Amino acid sequence: VAKRKGKNQAVFYEFSMNEDAMKRFELESYLNKALDYDEFELYYQPQIEVESGRVVGVEALIRWNHPKLGIVSPNVFLDIAEESNLIMQIGEWVLKTACQMGKMWIDAGYEPIKIGVNLSAKQFLQHDLADLISNTLKETGLPPSLLNLEITETVSVNDAKLVISILEQLRAIGIEISVDDFGTGYSSLAYLKDFPVNTLKIDQMFIRELEKDSQHQAIVNATIYLAHALNLRVVGEAVETKEQLLFLKEKGCDEIQGYYLSKPLPATKMTTYLKDYAEGKVPFDLFLKA
Ligand code: C2E
Ligand code: MG
Ligand code: MG
Ligand code: MG
């Protein structure tokens, strides 16, 4: 029985592998046309400064609206895009769209906010990244100081000198850099000391169950302390509960982002949110009070 069971499992496994491969192939061929068909959309999630309760930024998060599949999560399609060079074109589209949106909010008279844009490791290492960034800023009119690029620790598996030189080129443009998903990747403390970045975003795995998990509390506490000792700002992301928020506030976390404050919103809804906020209808000080 055991043998047969093993055999069945093997057959099943093979079948699901094929199915995955087919799905992947199908997705890849759809994905090739998604830009042309205008199927990508950026959602924006507000970032709140803990001390002041002000909306200080938004993170742009890509969505793929496929006519048959529905909304496809970036975790599913970005890996596929990364294997081909499609990630470069998608990345350019994201950058331009996010900068345009940021400029529109400025022109509409809202308080200037930082626009966070995620970069894949491959995009980060493309040879003309600094040119692409400065051209996009010029073209869209977004002030450089309002662009915040989010990179992950994956980039640091590469030649540290190269990474530092790219970061310095980006800094020279006047933009900000955040290390996303901090604490789960490859960066050593030595890198952190040498890399010219502005902000650490604590990975959401440490925020999850923060209220119950004393090890997560220790890690978050130490990360905030370390960041501040190195003159970096800290963002807590995926904050879902008041308890998590109050813990981060007590430990001096600079900014927070998460479903507790707002889910990522389509552009029009984000604009409404900024409008409501400007009119005092989104009172974060209430959320932030103990
Ligand atoms: P990330 O940059 O770490 O983004 C944060 C993720 O957490 C987002 O998932 C966001 O929707 C989600 N999130 C925000 N608040 C909460 C919360 O309170 N609870 C929980 N459970 N989740 C929350 P999303 O939008 O599915 O994006 C997943 C990842 O895909 C991103 O992780 C980022 O690495 C990547 N990504 C998204 N958009 C882009 C893009 O335009 N370019 C690149 N290169 N990567 C992107
Ligand atoms: Mg991010
Ligand atoms: Mg993250
Ligand atoms: Mg992530």
PDB file of C-alpha atoms in Angstrom, residues 5-273:
ATOM      1  CA  LYS A   5       0.677   5.435  -2.291  1.00  0.00           C
ATOM      2  CA  GLY A   6       4.217   6.609  -3.035  1.00  0.00           C
ATOM      3  CA  LYS A   7       3.685   5.888  -6.674  1.00  0.00           C
ATOM      4  CA  ASN A   8       0.420   7.788  -6.742  1.00  0.00           C
ATOM      5  CA  GLN A   9       2.043  10.710  -5.086  1.00  0.00           C
ATOM      6  CA  ALA A  10       4.807  10.700  -7.662  1.00  0.00           C
ATOM      7  CA  VAL A  11       2.294  10.653 -10.493  1.00  0.00           C
ATOM      8  CA  PHE A  12       0.308  13.430  -8.898  1.00  0.00           C
ATOM      9  CA  TYR A  13       3.430  15.466  -8.379  1.00  0.00           C
ATOM     10  CA  GLU A  14       4.441  15.112 -12.005  1.00  0.00           C
ATOM     11  CA  PHE A  15       0.976  16.078 -13.094  1.00  0.00           C
ATOM     12  CA  SER A  16       0.971  19.213 -10.992  1.00  0.00           C
ATOM     13  CA  MET A  17       4.430  20.104 -12.269  1.00  0.00           C
ATOM     14  CA  ASN A  18       3.159  19.934 -15.827  1.00  0.00           C
ATOM     15  CA  GLU A  19       0.127  21.911 -14.905  1.00  0.00           C
ATOM     16  CA  ASP A  20       2.302  24.576 -13.311  1.00  0.00           C
ATOM     17  CA  ALA A  21       4.531  24.690 -16.358  1.00  0.00           C
ATOM     18  CA  MET A  22       1.491  25.128 -18.593  1.00  0.00           C
ATOM     19  CA  LYS A  23       0.065  27.816 -16.396  1.00  0.00           C
ATOM     20  CA  ARG A  24       3.390  29.570 -16.419  1.00  0.00           C
ATOM     21  CA  PHE A  25       3.632  29.338 -20.181  1.00  0.00           C
ATOM     22  CA  GLU A  26       0.118  30.676 -20.551  1.00  0.00           C
ATOM     23  CA  LEU A  27       0.783  33.509 -18.128  1.00  0.00           C
ATOM     24  CA  GLU A  28       4.012  34.374 -19.896  1.00  0.00           C
ATOM     25  CA  SER A  29       2.342  34.657 -23.273  1.00  0.00           C
ATOM     26  CA  TYR A  30      -0.448  36.812 -21.795  1.00  0.00           C
ATOM     27  CA  LEU A  31       2.120  38.875 -19.954  1.00  0.00           C
ATOM     28  CA  ASN A  32       3.926  39.721 -23.171  1.00  0.00           C
ATOM     29  CA  LYS A  33       0.830  41.585 -24.324  1.00  0.00           C
ATOM     30  CA  ALA A  34      -0.245  43.123 -21.046  1.00  0.00           C
ATOM     31  CA  LEU A  35       1.610  46.402 -21.590  1.00  0.00           C
ATOM     32  CA  ASP A  36       0.222  46.817 -25.104  1.00  0.00           C
ATOM     33  CA  TYR A  37      -3.284  46.059 -23.884  1.00  0.00           C
ATOM     34  CA  ASP A  38      -2.905  48.505 -21.012  1.00  0.00           C
ATOM     35  CA  GLU A  39      -3.725  45.854 -18.429  1.00  0.00           C
ATOM     36  CA  PHE A  40      -1.394  47.046 -15.681  1.00  0.00           C
ATOM     37  CA  GLU A  41      -2.550  49.396 -12.980  1.00  0.00           C
ATOM     38  CA  LEU A  42      -0.846  50.999 -10.022  1.00  0.00           C
ATOM     39  CA  TYR A  43      -2.430  50.940  -6.580  1.00  0.00           C
ATOM     40  CA  TYR A  44      -1.146  53.284  -3.888  1.00  0.00           C
ATOM     41  CA  GLN A  45      -0.848  52.611  -0.172  1.00  0.00           C
ATOM     42  CA  PRO A  46      -0.461  55.595   2.183  1.00  0.00           C
ATOM     43  CA  GLN A  47       2.474  55.863   4.566  1.00  0.00           C
ATOM     44  CA  ILE A  48       1.876  57.754   7.801  1.00  0.00           C
ATOM     45  CA  GLU A  49       4.469  59.510   9.923  1.00  0.00           C
ATOM     46  CA  VAL A  50       3.911  58.226  13.432  1.00  0.00           C
ATOM     47  CA  GLU A  51       4.876  61.356  15.342  1.00  0.00           C
ATOM     48  CA  SER A  52       2.801  63.844  13.367  1.00  0.00           C
ATOM     49  CA  GLY A  53       0.062  61.575  12.044  1.00  0.00           C
ATOM     50  CA  ARG A  54       0.652  63.066   8.589  1.00  0.00           C
ATOM     51  CA  VAL A  55       0.432  61.264   5.268  1.00  0.00           C
ATOM     52  CA  VAL A  56       4.050  61.562   4.122  1.00  0.00           C
ATOM     53  CA  GLY A  57       4.153  59.105   1.258  1.00  0.00           C
ATOM     54  CA  VAL A  58       2.544  56.380  -0.782  1.00  0.00           C
ATOM     55  CA  GLU A  59       3.946  53.121  -2.096  1.00  0.00           C
ATOM     56  CA  ALA A  60       3.033  52.249  -5.669  1.00  0.00           C
ATOM     57  CA  LEU A  61       2.060  48.584  -6.049  1.00  0.00           C
ATOM     58  CA  ILE A  62       1.431  47.051  -9.456  1.00  0.00           C
ATOM     59  CA  ARG A  63      -1.654  45.021 -10.344  1.00  0.00           C
ATOM     60  CA  TRP A  64      -2.404  43.134 -13.524  1.00  0.00           C
ATOM     61  CA  ASN A  65      -6.048  43.252 -14.581  1.00  0.00           C
ATOM     62  CA  HIS A  66      -6.368  40.292 -16.868  1.00  0.00           C
ATOM     63  CA  PRO A  67      -9.683  40.060 -18.763  1.00  0.00           C
ATOM     64  CA  LYS A  68     -10.062  36.344 -18.023  1.00  0.00           C
ATOM     65  CA  LEU A  69      -7.924  35.722 -14.942  1.00  0.00           C
ATOM     66  CA  GLY A  70      -9.009  38.806 -13.005  1.00  0.00           C
ATOM     67  CA  ILE A  71      -6.542  40.697 -10.845  1.00  0.00           C
ATOM     68  CA  VAL A  72      -3.209  38.872 -10.791  1.00  0.00           C
ATOM     69  CA  SER A  73      -0.899  39.525  -7.836  1.00  0.00           C
ATOM     70  CA  PRO A  74       2.610  40.854  -8.486  1.00  0.00           C
ATOM     71  CA  ASN A  75       4.021  37.926  -6.517  1.00  0.00           C
ATOM     72  CA  VAL A  76       2.723  35.657  -9.283  1.00  0.00           C
ATOM     73  CA  PHE A  77       3.692  37.538 -12.440  1.00  0.00           C
ATOM     74  CA  LEU A  78       6.810  39.498 -11.473  1.00  0.00           C
ATOM     75  CA  ASP A  79       8.876  36.309 -11.109  1.00  0.00           C
ATOM     76  CA  ILE A  80       7.911  35.381 -14.650  1.00  0.00           C
ATOM     77  CA  ALA A  81       8.625  38.894 -15.898  1.00  0.00           C
ATOM     78  CA  GLU A  82      11.983  38.776 -14.151  1.00  0.00           C
ATOM     79  CA  GLU A  83      13.026  35.645 -16.060  1.00  0.00           C
ATOM     80  CA  SER A  84      12.521  37.357 -19.368  1.00  0.00           C
ATOM     81  CA  ASN A  85      13.519  40.953 -19.866  1.00  0.00           C
ATOM     82  CA  LEU A  86       9.923  42.045 -19.620  1.00  0.00           C
ATOM     83  CA  ILE A  87      10.611  43.287 -16.097  1.00  0.00           C
ATOM     84  CA  MET A  88      12.582  46.171 -17.621  1.00  0.00           C
ATOM     85  CA  GLN A  89       9.650  47.443 -19.682  1.00  0.00           C
ATOM     86  CA  ILE A  90       7.200  46.871 -16.843  1.00  0.00           C
ATOM     87  CA  GLY A  91       9.568  48.656 -14.481  1.00  0.00           C
ATOM     88  CA  GLU A  92       9.842  51.656 -16.788  1.00  0.00           C
ATOM     89  CA  TRP A  93       6.071  51.822 -17.041  1.00  0.00           C
ATOM     90  CA  VAL A  94       5.716  51.677 -13.237  1.00  0.00           C
ATOM     91  CA  LEU A  95       8.311  54.383 -12.712  1.00  0.00           C
ATOM     92  CA  LYS A  96       6.797  56.739 -15.245  1.00  0.00           C
ATOM     93  CA  THR A  97       3.206  56.165 -14.151  1.00  0.00           C
ATOM     94  CA  ALA A  98       4.025  56.639 -10.466  1.00  0.00           C
ATOM     95  CA  CYS A  99       6.042  59.826 -11.116  1.00  0.00           C
ATOM     96  CA  GLN A 100       3.234  61.236 -13.287  1.00  0.00           C
ATOM     97  CA  MET A 101       0.721  60.510 -10.550  1.00  0.00           C
ATOM     98  CA  GLY A 102       2.901  62.182  -7.929  1.00  0.00           C
ATOM     99  CA  LYS A 103       3.233  65.256 -10.121  1.00  0.00           C
ATOM    100  CA  MET A 104      -0.538  65.362 -10.654  1.00  0.00           C
ATOM    101  CA  TRP A 105      -1.097  65.372  -6.894  1.00  0.00           C
ATOM    102  CA  ILE A 106       1.344  68.260  -6.507  1.00  0.00           C
ATOM    103  CA  ASP A 107      -0.329  70.172  -9.337  1.00  0.00           C
ATOM    104  CA  ALA A 108      -3.711  69.556  -7.721  1.00  0.00           C
ATOM    105  CA  GLY A 109      -2.405  71.334  -4.636  1.00  0.00           C
ATOM    106  CA  TYR A 110      -1.971  68.447  -2.187  1.00  0.00           C
ATOM    107  CA  GLU A 111       0.887  68.521   0.308  1.00  0.00           C
ATOM    108  CA  PRO A 112       3.962  67.005  -1.352  1.00  0.00           C
ATOM    109  CA  ILE A 113       4.280  63.296  -0.555  1.00  0.00           C
ATOM    110  CA  LYS A 114       7.010  60.794  -1.374  1.00  0.00           C
ATOM    111  CA  ILE A 115       6.256  58.324  -4.125  1.00  0.00           C
ATOM    112  CA  GLY A 116       7.650  54.869  -3.334  1.00  0.00           C
ATOM    113  CA  VAL A 117       8.520  52.683  -6.314  1.00  0.00           C
ATOM    114  CA  ASN A 118       9.709  49.077  -5.994  1.00  0.00           C
ATOM    115  CA  LEU A 119      12.669  48.022  -8.112  1.00  0.00           C
ATOM    116  CA  SER A 120      13.567  44.419  -8.868  1.00  0.00           C
ATOM    117  CA  ALA A 121      17.223  43.417  -8.484  1.00  0.00           C
ATOM    118  CA  LYS A 122      17.549  43.091 -12.250  1.00  0.00           C
ATOM    119  CA  GLN A 123      16.238  46.616 -12.782  1.00  0.00           C
ATOM    120  CA  PHE A 124      18.542  47.948 -10.115  1.00  0.00           C
ATOM    121  CA  LEU A 125      21.544  46.446 -11.897  1.00  0.00           C
ATOM    122  CA  GLN A 126      20.636  47.645 -15.409  1.00  0.00           C
ATOM    123  CA  HIS A 127      23.498  49.773 -16.664  1.00  0.00           C
ATOM    124  CA  ASP A 128      21.581  52.960 -17.395  1.00  0.00           C
ATOM    125  CA  LEU A 129      19.387  53.047 -14.284  1.00  0.00           C
ATOM    126  CA  ALA A 130      20.524  56.506 -13.144  1.00  0.00           C
ATOM    127  CA  ASP A 131      19.816  57.931 -16.630  1.00  0.00           C
ATOM    128  CA  LEU A 132      16.413  56.282 -16.717  1.00  0.00           C
ATOM    129  CA  ILE A 133      15.550  57.755 -13.334  1.00  0.00           C
ATOM    130  CA  SER A 134      16.746  61.276 -14.060  1.00  0.00           C
ATOM    131  CA  ASN A 135      15.104  61.300 -17.501  1.00  0.00           C
ATOM    132  CA  THR A 136      11.818  60.111 -16.046  1.00  0.00           C
ATOM    133  CA  LEU A 137      11.951  62.800 -13.364  1.00  0.00           C
ATOM    134  CA  LYS A 138      12.621  65.476 -15.978  1.00  0.00           C
ATOM    135  CA  GLU A 139       9.933  64.185 -18.293  1.00  0.00           C
ATOM    136  CA  THR A 140       7.261  63.983 -15.603  1.00  0.00           C
ATOM    137  CA  GLY A 141       8.329  67.001 -13.544  1.00  0.00           C
ATOM    138  CA  LEU A 142       8.335  65.152 -10.217  1.00  0.00           C
ATOM    139  CA  PRO A 143      10.920  66.715  -7.884  1.00  0.00           C
ATOM    140  CA  PRO A 144      13.732  64.169  -7.261  1.00  0.00           C
ATOM    141  CA  SER A 145      13.385  64.470  -3.484  1.00  0.00           C
ATOM    142  CA  LEU A 146       9.877  63.020  -3.757  1.00  0.00           C
ATOM    143  CA  LEU A 147      10.947  59.773  -5.385  1.00  0.00           C
ATOM    144  CA  ASN A 148      11.762  56.900  -3.048  1.00  0.00           C
ATOM    145  CA  LEU A 149      13.109  53.738  -4.642  1.00  0.00           C
ATOM    146  CA  GLU A 150      12.580  50.518  -2.721  1.00  0.00           C
ATOM    147  CA  ILE A 151      15.216  47.875  -3.278  1.00  0.00           C
ATOM    148  CA  THR A 152      15.512  44.520  -1.527  1.00  0.00           C
ATOM    149  CA  GLU A 153      18.511  42.993   0.125  1.00  0.00           C
ATOM    150  CA  THR A 154      18.836  40.652  -2.866  1.00  0.00           C
ATOM    151  CA  VAL A 155      20.863  43.314  -4.643  1.00  0.00           C
ATOM    152  CA  SER A 156      23.567  42.978  -2.023  1.00  0.00           C
ATOM    153  CA  VAL A 157      24.527  39.454  -3.116  1.00  0.00           C
ATOM    154  CA  ASN A 158      26.191  41.267  -5.980  1.00  0.00           C
ATOM    155  CA  ASP A 159      29.524  42.993  -5.968  1.00  0.00           C
ATOM    156  CA  ALA A 160      29.300  45.444  -3.080  1.00  0.00           C
ATOM    157  CA  LYS A 161      31.410  48.058  -4.881  1.00  0.00           C
ATOM    158  CA  LEU A 162      29.055  48.011  -7.843  1.00  0.00           C
ATOM    159  CA  VAL A 163      25.999  48.284  -5.606  1.00  0.00           C
ATOM    160  CA  ILE A 164      27.525  51.215  -3.726  1.00  0.00           C
ATOM    161  CA  SER A 165      28.408  53.022  -6.952  1.00  0.00           C
ATOM    162  CA  ILE A 166      24.842  52.635  -8.264  1.00  0.00           C
ATOM    163  CA  LEU A 167      23.431  53.853  -4.953  1.00  0.00           C
ATOM    164  CA  GLU A 168      25.745  56.857  -5.062  1.00  0.00           C
ATOM    165  CA  GLN A 169      24.643  57.740  -8.595  1.00  0.00           C
ATOM    166  CA  LEU A 170      21.039  57.582  -7.422  1.00  0.00           C
ATOM    167  CA  ARG A 171      21.774  59.675  -4.354  1.00  0.00           C
ATOM    168  CA  ALA A 172      23.444  62.274  -6.600  1.00  0.00           C
ATOM    169  CA  ILE A 173      20.143  62.680  -8.452  1.00  0.00           C
ATOM    170  CA  GLY A 174      18.586  63.619  -5.121  1.00  0.00           C
ATOM    171  CA  ILE A 175      16.200  60.715  -4.716  1.00  0.00           C
ATOM    172  CA  GLU A 176      15.746  58.565  -1.612  1.00  0.00           C
ATOM    173  CA  ILE A 177      16.412  54.861  -1.242  1.00  0.00           C
ATOM    174  CA  SER A 178      14.705  52.360   1.042  1.00  0.00           C
ATOM    175  CA  VAL A 179      15.755  48.824   1.828  1.00  0.00           C
ATOM    176  CA  ASP A 180      12.549  46.801   1.552  1.00  0.00           C
ATOM    177  CA  ASP A 181      11.779  43.603   3.467  1.00  0.00           C
ATOM    178  CA  PHE A 182      14.683  44.285   5.780  1.00  0.00           C
ATOM    179  CA  GLY A 183      15.808  41.417   7.959  1.00  0.00           C
ATOM    180  CA  THR A 184      14.982  38.482   5.713  1.00  0.00           C
ATOM    181  CA  GLY A 185      17.574  38.806   2.968  1.00  0.00           C
ATOM    182  CA  TYR A 186      21.272  38.845   2.496  1.00  0.00           C
ATOM    183  CA  SER A 187      22.442  42.144   3.820  1.00  0.00           C
ATOM    184  CA  SER A 188      25.031  42.052   6.524  1.00  0.00           C
ATOM    185  CA  LEU A 189      25.478  44.839   9.006  1.00  0.00           C
ATOM    186  CA  ALA A 190      28.674  45.827   7.202  1.00  0.00           C
ATOM    187  CA  TYR A 191      26.688  46.491   4.027  1.00  0.00           C
ATOM    188  CA  LEU A 192      24.220  48.561   5.914  1.00  0.00           C
ATOM    189  CA  LYS A 193      27.033  50.724   7.196  1.00  0.00           C
ATOM    190  CA  ASP A 194      28.498  51.241   3.711  1.00  0.00           C
ATOM    191  CA  PHE A 195      25.379  51.469   1.568  1.00  0.00           C
ATOM    192  CA  PRO A 196      24.119  55.022   1.183  1.00  0.00           C
ATOM    193  CA  VAL A 197      20.424  54.400   1.861  1.00  0.00           C
ATOM    194  CA  ASN A 198      17.867  56.476   3.769  1.00  0.00           C
ATOM    195  CA  THR A 199      15.288  54.089   5.126  1.00  0.00           C
ATOM    196  CA  LEU A 200      14.754  50.529   6.326  1.00  0.00           C
ATOM    197  CA  LYS A 201      11.402  48.864   5.878  1.00  0.00           C
ATOM    198  CA  ILE A 202      10.998  46.124   8.467  1.00  0.00           C
ATOM    199  CA  ASP A 203       9.810  42.961   6.779  1.00  0.00           C
ATOM    200  CA  GLN A 204       6.185  42.141   7.341  1.00  0.00           C
ATOM    201  CA  MET A 205       6.971  38.706   8.748  1.00  0.00           C
ATOM    202  CA  PHE A 206       8.250  40.421  11.913  1.00  0.00           C
ATOM    203  CA  ILE A 207       5.199  42.667  12.197  1.00  0.00           C
ATOM    204  CA  ARG A 208       2.869  39.695  11.939  1.00  0.00           C
ATOM    205  CA  GLU A 209       1.857  38.507  15.425  1.00  0.00           C
ATOM    206  CA  LEU A 210       4.053  41.205  16.906  1.00  0.00           C
ATOM    207  CA  GLU A 211       1.638  41.521  19.814  1.00  0.00           C
ATOM    208  CA  LYS A 212       2.121  37.854  20.769  1.00  0.00           C
ATOM    209  CA  ASP A 213       5.606  36.953  19.609  1.00  0.00           C
ATOM    210  CA  SER A 214       8.338  38.149  21.953  1.00  0.00           C
ATOM    211  CA  GLN A 215      11.077  37.203  19.476  1.00  0.00           C
ATOM    212  CA  HIS A 216       9.485  39.385  16.822  1.00  0.00           C
ATOM    213  CA  GLN A 217       9.268  42.159  19.382  1.00  0.00           C
ATOM    214  CA  ALA A 218      12.977  41.833  20.097  1.00  0.00           C
ATOM    215  CA  ILE A 219      13.862  41.894  16.389  1.00  0.00           C
ATOM    216  CA  VAL A 220      11.671  44.896  15.638  1.00  0.00           C
ATOM    217  CA  ASN A 221      12.944  46.773  18.656  1.00  0.00           C
ATOM    218  CA  ALA A 222      16.581  46.071  17.742  1.00  0.00           C
ATOM    219  CA  THR A 223      16.008  47.007  14.091  1.00  0.00           C
ATOM    220  CA  ILE A 224      14.556  50.388  15.041  1.00  0.00           C
ATOM    221  CA  TYR A 225      17.426  50.998  17.439  1.00  0.00           C
ATOM    222  CA  LEU A 226      20.017  49.989  14.841  1.00  0.00           C
ATOM    223  CA  ALA A 227      18.446  52.088  12.099  1.00  0.00           C
ATOM    224  CA  HIS A 228      18.390  55.177  14.263  1.00  0.00           C
ATOM    225  CA  ALA A 229      21.961  54.618  15.410  1.00  0.00           C
ATOM    226  CA  LEU A 230      22.927  54.592  11.714  1.00  0.00           C
ATOM    227  CA  ASN A 231      20.822  57.695  10.994  1.00  0.00           C
ATOM    228  CA  LEU A 232      18.243  55.808   8.970  1.00  0.00           C
ATOM    229  CA  ARG A 233      14.486  56.145   9.092  1.00  0.00           C
ATOM    230  CA  VAL A 234      12.374  53.063   9.799  1.00  0.00           C
ATOM    231  CA  VAL A 235       9.059  52.076   8.271  1.00  0.00           C
ATOM    232  CA  GLY A 236       6.874  49.363   9.725  1.00  0.00           C
ATOM    233  CA  GLU A 237       4.846  47.753   6.964  1.00  0.00           C
ATOM    234  CA  ALA A 238       1.811  45.478   6.938  1.00  0.00           C
ATOM    235  CA  VAL A 239       0.536  46.948  10.189  1.00  0.00           C
ATOM    236  CA  GLU A 240      -2.863  45.331  10.679  1.00  0.00           C
ATOM    237  CA  THR A 241      -3.765  45.982  14.299  1.00  0.00           C
ATOM    238  CA  LYS A 242      -3.802  48.789  16.813  1.00  0.00           C
ATOM    239  CA  GLU A 243      -1.535  46.749  19.096  1.00  0.00           C
ATOM    240  CA  GLN A 244       1.105  46.501  16.366  1.00  0.00           C
ATOM    241  CA  LEU A 245       0.826  50.202  15.714  1.00  0.00           C
ATOM    242  CA  LEU A 246       1.190  51.100  19.383  1.00  0.00           C
ATOM    243  CA  PHE A 247       4.206  48.824  19.778  1.00  0.00           C
ATOM    244  CA  LEU A 248       5.920  50.474  16.798  1.00  0.00           C
ATOM    245  CA  LYS A 249       5.032  53.924  18.072  1.00  0.00           C
ATOM    246  CA  GLU A 250       6.403  53.188  21.530  1.00  0.00           C
ATOM    247  CA  LYS A 251       9.671  51.939  20.039  1.00  0.00           C
ATOM    248  CA  GLY A 252      10.055  55.072  17.936  1.00  0.00           C
ATOM    249  CA  CYS A 253       9.292  53.682  14.466  1.00  0.00           C
ATOM    250  CA  ASP A 254       9.135  56.672  12.089  1.00  0.00           C
ATOM    251  CA  GLU A 255       6.477  55.635   9.597  1.00  0.00           C
ATOM    252  CA  ILE A 256       3.827  53.003   9.275  1.00  0.00           C
ATOM    253  CA  GLN A 257       1.921  51.463   6.430  1.00  0.00           C
ATOM    254  CA  GLY A 258      -0.664  48.713   6.472  1.00  0.00           C
ATOM    255  CA  TYR A 259      -4.260  47.588   6.263  1.00  0.00           C
ATOM    256  CA  TYR A 260      -4.944  49.082   9.715  1.00  0.00           C
ATOM    257  CA  LEU A 261      -4.570  52.519   8.120  1.00  0.00           C
ATOM    258  CA  SER A 262      -5.507  51.745   4.531  1.00  0.00           C
ATOM    259  CA  LYS A 263      -5.297  49.019   1.939  1.00  0.00           C
ATOM    260  CA  PRO A 264      -3.527  49.862  -1.319  1.00  0.00           C
ATOM    261  CA  LEU A 265      -5.994  51.984  -3.344  1.00  0.00           C
ATOM    262  CA  PRO A 266      -6.525  52.553  -7.074  1.00  0.00           C
ATOM    263  CA  ALA A 267      -5.350  56.032  -8.183  1.00  0.00           C
ATOM    264  CA  THR A 268      -8.788  57.655  -8.107  1.00  0.00           C
ATOM    265  CA  LYS A 269      -9.494  56.312  -4.622  1.00  0.00           C
ATOM    266  CA  MET A 270      -6.057  57.461  -3.461  1.00  0.00           C
ATOM    267  CA  THR A 271      -6.859  60.929  -4.741  1.00  0.00           C
ATOM    268  CA  THR A 272     -10.141  60.917  -2.817  1.00  0.00           C
ATOM    269  CA  TYR A 273      -8.214  59.772   0.240  1.00  0.00           C
TER     270      TYR A 273
END
